[in-house]
Coordinates of C-alpha atoms in Angstrom, one line a residue:
A1 CA 0.1 -0.1 0.0
V2 CA 2.9 2.6 0.8
K3 CA 4.7 1.9 -2.4
H4 CA 1.6 2.3 -4.3
F5 CA 0.8 5.4 -2.6
G6 CA 4.7 6.7 -3.3
T7 CA 3.9 6.1 -6.8
E8 CA 0.5 7.8 -7.2
Q9 CA 2.1 10.7 -5.4
N10 CA 5.3 10.8 -7.6
M11 CA 7.6 10.4 -4.7
N12 CA 10.9 10.7 -5.8
Y13 CA 12.9 9.4 -2.5
P14 CA 13.1 5.9 -0.7
L15 CA 10.4 5.1 1.7
L16 CA 11.1 2.7 4.4
M17 CA 8.6 0.5 6.1
A18 CA 9.5 0.5 9.6
D19 CA 9.6 -2.8 12.0
D20 CA 9.7 -2.4 15.5
A21 CA 13.3 -2.1 15.7
T22 CA 13.3 0.7 13.5
V23 CA 10.8 2.4 15.2
K24 CA 12.8 2.2 18.4
A25 CA 15.8 3.5 17.0
F26 CA 13.9 6.5 15.6
G27 CA 12.7 7.0 19.3
G28 CA 9.2 5.9 18.6
V29 CA 6.4 7.1 16.4
E30 CA 3.6 8.8 18.2
G31 CA 1.2 9.2 15.2
L32 CA 0.8 8.5 11.7
P33 CA 1.7 9.7 9.4
A34 CA 5.3 10.2 10.5
T35 CA 8.3 11.9 8.6
F36 CA 11.9 12.1 9.4
L37 CA 14.2 14.2 7.5
I38 CA 17.6 12.3 7.8
D39 CA 20.5 14.2 6.8
R40 CA 23.8 12.7 4.6
E41 CA 25.3 11.7 8.3
G42 CA 22.3 9.7 9.1
R43 CA 21.2 12.3 11.8
I44 CA 17.7 12.7 12.2
R45 CA 17.2 16.7 11.3
H46 CA 13.5 16.7 11.6
H47 CA 10.7 14.6 12.9
K48 CA 7.0 15.5 12.0
V49 CA 3.8 13.7 13.1
G50 CA 0.7 14.7 10.9
S51 CA 0.6 16.1 7.4
A52 CA 3.4 18.5 6.1
N53 CA 2.9 21.6 4.0
A54 CA 4.7 20.6 0.7
A55 CA 6.5 23.8 0.0
A56 CA 7.7 24.4 3.8
Y57 CA 8.8 21.0 3.9
E58 CA 10.7 21.3 0.6
S59 CA 12.3 24.3 1.9
L60 CA 13.5 22.6 5.3
V61 CA 14.9 19.7 3.0
A62 CA 16.6 22.1 1.0
S63 CA 18.1 23.9 3.8
V64 CA 19.3 20.6 5.2
L65 CA 20.9 19.6 1.9
K66 CA 23.0 23.0 1.6
E67 CA 24.1 22.5 5.2
T68 CA 25.4 19.0 4.7
A69 CA 26.2 19.4 1.1
P70 CA 29.9 17.9 0.5
P71 CA 31.8 20.7 -1.8
D72 CA 30.7 19.0 -5.2
S73 CA 27.3 17.3 -4.5
A74 CA 25.7 18.9 -7.2
S75 CA 27.9 16.7 -9.6
M76 CA 27.6 13.7 -7.8
P77 CA 25.0 11.2 -8.7
A78 CA 21.7 10.7 -6.7
E79 CA 22.9 7.0 -5.7
A80 CA 26.4 8.5 -4.4
G81 CA 24.7 10.9 -1.9
G82 CA 24.0 14.0 -4.0
G83 CA 21.5 15.5 -6.2
P84 CA 17.8 16.0 -5.3
N85 CA 16.9 12.5 -4.1
A86 CA 19.1 12.3 -1.1
T87 CA 16.2 12.3 1.5
Q88 CA 14.5 9.8 2.9
A89 CA 11.2 9.4 4.8
V90 CA 9.9 6.6 7.2
A91 CA 6.4 5.4 6.9
R92 CA 5.0 3.0 9.2

């Protein structure tokens, strides 16, 4: 269901289905939907319970990407950590 939803919504970033160990590692999930913004170092930079305004969240993602960007990330392929697909969301 989540994969289908991601496709319908044209999500261009990875979605992760969390098991109990993953939920515990992220400090628990108080409600659904829950979104975690994870930087390139694997640190949780933002945690949001409930829906998010797309424009505001895109701005937040852009600011984290600028902060944590390697000097030449614009030229790096997404699978190497650069480009616009360097964010992740966690869904359960």
